[in-house]
XYZ file of C-alpha atoms in Angstrom:
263
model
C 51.742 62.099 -18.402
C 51.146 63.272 -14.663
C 54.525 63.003 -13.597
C 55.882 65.388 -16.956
C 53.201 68.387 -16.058
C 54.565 67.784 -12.326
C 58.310 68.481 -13.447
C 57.234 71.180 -15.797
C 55.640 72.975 -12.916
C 58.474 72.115 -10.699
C 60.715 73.684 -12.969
C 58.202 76.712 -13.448
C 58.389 77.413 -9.671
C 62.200 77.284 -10.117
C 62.135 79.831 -12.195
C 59.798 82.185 -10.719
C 62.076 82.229 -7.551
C 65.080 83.227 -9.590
C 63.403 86.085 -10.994
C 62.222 86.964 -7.485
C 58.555 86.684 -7.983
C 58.217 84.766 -4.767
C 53.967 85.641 -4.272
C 54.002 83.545 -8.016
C 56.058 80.782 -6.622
C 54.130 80.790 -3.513
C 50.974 79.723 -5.380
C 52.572 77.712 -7.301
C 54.412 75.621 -4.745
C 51.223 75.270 -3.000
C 49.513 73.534 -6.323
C 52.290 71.695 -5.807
C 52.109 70.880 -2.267
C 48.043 70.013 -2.512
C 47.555 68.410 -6.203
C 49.015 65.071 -4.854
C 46.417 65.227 -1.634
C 43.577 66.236 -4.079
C 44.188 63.773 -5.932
C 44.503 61.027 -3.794
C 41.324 62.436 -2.107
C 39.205 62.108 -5.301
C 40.957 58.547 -5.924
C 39.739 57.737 -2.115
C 36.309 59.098 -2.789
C 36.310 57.457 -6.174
C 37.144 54.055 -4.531
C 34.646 54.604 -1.496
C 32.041 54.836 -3.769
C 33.122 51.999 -5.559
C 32.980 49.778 -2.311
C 29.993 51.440 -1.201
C 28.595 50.262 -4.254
C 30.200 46.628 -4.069
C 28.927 46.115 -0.557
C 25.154 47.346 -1.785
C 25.364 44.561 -4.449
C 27.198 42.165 -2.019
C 24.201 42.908 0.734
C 21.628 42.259 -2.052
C 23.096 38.839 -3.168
C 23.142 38.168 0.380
C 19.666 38.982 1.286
C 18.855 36.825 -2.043
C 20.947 33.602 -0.738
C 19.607 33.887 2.782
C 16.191 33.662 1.078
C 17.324 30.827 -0.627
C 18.624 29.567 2.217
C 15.627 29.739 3.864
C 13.354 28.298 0.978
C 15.922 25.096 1.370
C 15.287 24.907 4.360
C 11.637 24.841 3.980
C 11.782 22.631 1.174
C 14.099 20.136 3.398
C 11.745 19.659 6.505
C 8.635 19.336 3.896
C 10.833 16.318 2.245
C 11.719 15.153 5.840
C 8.090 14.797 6.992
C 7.383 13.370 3.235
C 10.146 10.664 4.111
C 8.819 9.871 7.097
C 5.511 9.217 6.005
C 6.570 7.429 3.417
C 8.954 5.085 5.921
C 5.645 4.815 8.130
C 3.035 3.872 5.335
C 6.481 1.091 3.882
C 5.988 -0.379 8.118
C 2.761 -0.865 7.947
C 2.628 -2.719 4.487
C 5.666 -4.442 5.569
C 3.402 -5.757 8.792
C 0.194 -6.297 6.121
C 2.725 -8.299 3.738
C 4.495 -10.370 6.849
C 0.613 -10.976 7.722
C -0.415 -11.724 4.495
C 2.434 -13.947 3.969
C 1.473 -15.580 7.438
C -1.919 -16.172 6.176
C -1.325 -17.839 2.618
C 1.542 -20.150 4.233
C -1.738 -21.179 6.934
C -3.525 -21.745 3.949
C -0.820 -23.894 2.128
C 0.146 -25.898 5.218
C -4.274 -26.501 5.448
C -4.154 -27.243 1.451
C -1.018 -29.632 1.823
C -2.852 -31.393 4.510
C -6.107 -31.921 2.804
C -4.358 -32.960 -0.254
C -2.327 -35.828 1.695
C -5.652 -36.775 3.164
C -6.968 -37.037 -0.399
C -4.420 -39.254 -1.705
C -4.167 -41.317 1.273
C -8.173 -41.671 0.953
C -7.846 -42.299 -3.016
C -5.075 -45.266 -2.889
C -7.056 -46.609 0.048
C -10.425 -46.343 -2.009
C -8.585 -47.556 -5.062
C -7.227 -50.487 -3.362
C -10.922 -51.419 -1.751
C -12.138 -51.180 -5.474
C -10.034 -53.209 -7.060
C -10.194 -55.994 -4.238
C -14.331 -55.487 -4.814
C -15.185 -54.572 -8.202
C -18.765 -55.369 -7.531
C -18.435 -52.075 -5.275
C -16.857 -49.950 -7.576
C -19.749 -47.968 -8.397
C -20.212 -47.133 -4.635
C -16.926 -46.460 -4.139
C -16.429 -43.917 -7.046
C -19.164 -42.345 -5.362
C -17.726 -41.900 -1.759
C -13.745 -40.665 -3.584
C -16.095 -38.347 -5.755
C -18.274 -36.983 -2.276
C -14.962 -37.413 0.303
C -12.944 -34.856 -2.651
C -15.723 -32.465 -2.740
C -16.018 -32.211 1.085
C -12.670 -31.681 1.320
C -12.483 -29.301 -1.431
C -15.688 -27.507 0.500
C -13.728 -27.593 3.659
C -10.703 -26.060 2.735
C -12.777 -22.895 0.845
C -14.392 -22.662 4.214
C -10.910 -22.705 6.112
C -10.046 -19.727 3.976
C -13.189 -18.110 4.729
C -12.853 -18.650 8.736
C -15.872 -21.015 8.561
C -15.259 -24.709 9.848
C -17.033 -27.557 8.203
C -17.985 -31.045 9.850
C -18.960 -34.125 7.871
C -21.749 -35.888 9.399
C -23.064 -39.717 9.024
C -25.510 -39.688 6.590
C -27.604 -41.423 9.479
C -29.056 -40.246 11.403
C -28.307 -36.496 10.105
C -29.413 -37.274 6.474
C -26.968 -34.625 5.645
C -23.173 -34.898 4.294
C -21.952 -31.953 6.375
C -22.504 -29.071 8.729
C -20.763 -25.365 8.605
C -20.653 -23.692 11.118
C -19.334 -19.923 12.202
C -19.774 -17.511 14.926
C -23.280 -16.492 13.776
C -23.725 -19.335 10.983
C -24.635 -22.627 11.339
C -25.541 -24.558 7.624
C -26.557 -27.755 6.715
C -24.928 -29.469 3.522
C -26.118 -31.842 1.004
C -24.249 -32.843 -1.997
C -25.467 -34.402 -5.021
C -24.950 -34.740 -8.836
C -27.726 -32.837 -10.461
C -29.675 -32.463 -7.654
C -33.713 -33.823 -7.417
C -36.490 -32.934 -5.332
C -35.844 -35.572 -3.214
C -32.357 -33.706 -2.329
C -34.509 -30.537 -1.645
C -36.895 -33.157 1.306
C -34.081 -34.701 2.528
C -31.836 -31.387 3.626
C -35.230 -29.788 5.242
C -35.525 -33.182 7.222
C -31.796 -33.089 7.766
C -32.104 -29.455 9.600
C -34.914 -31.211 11.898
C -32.568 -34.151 12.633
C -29.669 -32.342 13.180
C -32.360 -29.545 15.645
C -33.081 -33.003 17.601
C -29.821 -34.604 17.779
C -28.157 -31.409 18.802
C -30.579 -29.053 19.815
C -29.906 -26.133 17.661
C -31.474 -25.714 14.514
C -29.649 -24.350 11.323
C -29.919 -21.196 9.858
C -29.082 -21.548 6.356
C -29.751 -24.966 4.109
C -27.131 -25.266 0.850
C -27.310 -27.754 -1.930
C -23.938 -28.644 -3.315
C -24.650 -29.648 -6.552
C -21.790 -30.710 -8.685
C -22.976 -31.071 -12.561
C -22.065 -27.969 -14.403
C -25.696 -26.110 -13.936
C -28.113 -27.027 -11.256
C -31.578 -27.428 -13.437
C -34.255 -24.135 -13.344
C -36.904 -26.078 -11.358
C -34.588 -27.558 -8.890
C -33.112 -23.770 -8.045
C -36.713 -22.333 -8.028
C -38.013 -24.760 -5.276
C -34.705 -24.272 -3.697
C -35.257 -20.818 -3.687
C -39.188 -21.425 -2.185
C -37.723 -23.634 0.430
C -34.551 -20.632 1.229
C -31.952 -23.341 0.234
C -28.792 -21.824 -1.524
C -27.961 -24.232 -4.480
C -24.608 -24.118 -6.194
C -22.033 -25.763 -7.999
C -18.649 -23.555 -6.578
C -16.721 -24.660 -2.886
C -15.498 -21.102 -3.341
C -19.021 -19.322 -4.022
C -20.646 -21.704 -1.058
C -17.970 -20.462 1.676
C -18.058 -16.859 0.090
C -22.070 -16.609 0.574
C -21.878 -18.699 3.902
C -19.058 -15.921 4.354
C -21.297 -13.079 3.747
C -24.170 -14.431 5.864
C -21.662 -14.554 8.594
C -20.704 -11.249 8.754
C -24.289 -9.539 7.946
C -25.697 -11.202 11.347
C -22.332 -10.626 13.306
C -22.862 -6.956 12.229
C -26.383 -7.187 12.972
């Protein structure tokens, strides 16, 4: 459409220099001569404002990605410390696991041992009760003490508490435990009788002679299913701990221990 007003001017100016009117074709020629420029002027401006325009948008987007650039970046070093707390607090229960670990296979290797022991002293009771009948009732009575002591002393392994079992003479006692700030005399017996009650406060003078130190805590193991009321109230008179549990013995010895250590 351009190009067919350009030739019908061009021709126009022809014309107007035949018939001589040369100030006409002057102006003419120079719409001529300066259209193009103009134009390509106004398409230049036209396109300079286009870019101007694309390079506003293109600085916004990039003042918006170098925010989000920056919020990564924030967001990666909070992960980063996140991730490294998290690999320090998977160490250390790692190390509490490994020490754990280290601790129950202790425990096993103790348990193993005091099981052995057990059966070794069982077939060797057995055999002494078969070969004396007339002794069986004694001897039920020693396999019946011997598993409870070990089953005592293996709670109070667990417990960091070591027990010793002691000749009934002269001690009068079946075992001492002892920690760093505990030292308790043991008695076992069936249901349990005043008698039991005499003989431990007797024990804890025998053992004060014998060894010079006198024990701070007095426990009757009693191995029925329920001690009797009277026995545990003149246990309880007396200070004696009475109780039918290896595991709630060592815990309470347990306990004792550590309220005098932190004393």
């Amino acid at each position: 459409m351009e190009e067919a007003r350009m030739a019908k001017l061009r021709a126009e100016f022809s014309r107007l220099v035949e018939e001589g009117r040369i100030k006409e074709a002057v102006e003419l020629g120079l719409e001529l001569l300066w259209r193009p420029l103009f134009e390509v002027v106004e398409r230049t401006a036209r396109r300079t404002e286009e870019n101007a325009r694309a390079i506003g948008e293109l600085r916004e987007r990039t003042e918006e990605n170098a925010k989000a650039i920056a919020e990564l970046r924030n967001r990666t070093e909070e992960n980063a410390r996140a991730i490294a707390e998290l690999r320090k607090r998977t160490e250390e229960n790692a190390k509490a696991i490994a020490e754990l670990r280290a601790s129950i296979a202790e425990l096993g290797k103790h348990t193993r041992e005091n099981l052995r022991a057990i059966r070794e002293l069982r077939a060797s009771l057995e055999a002494e009760i078969a070969a004396r009948k007339g002794e069986a009732g004694r001897l039920e009575g020693l396999i019946t003490r011997t598993r409870l002591i070990l089953g005592l002393m293996s709670w109070c392994e667990a417990y960091g508490l070591r027990l010793e079992e002691l000749p009934a003479r002269p001690y009068r006692a079946d075992a001492a435990i002892e920690g760093r700030r505990v030292l308790a005399l043991v008695e076992i017996a069936k249901t349990g009788e005043e008698a039991n009650v005499q003989q431990l406060l007797e024990g804890a003078r025998a053992y004060e002679r014998l060894r010079g130190e006198r024990p701070n805590a007095l426990v009757l193991y009693i191995y029925a299913e329920r001690p009797p009321e009277e026995l545990v109230r003149a246990c309880e008179e007396q200070g004696i701990i009475v109780e039918n549990s290896p595991k709630r013995i060592a815990a309470r010895l347990a306990e004792l221990e550590e309220r005098r250590t932190g004393a």
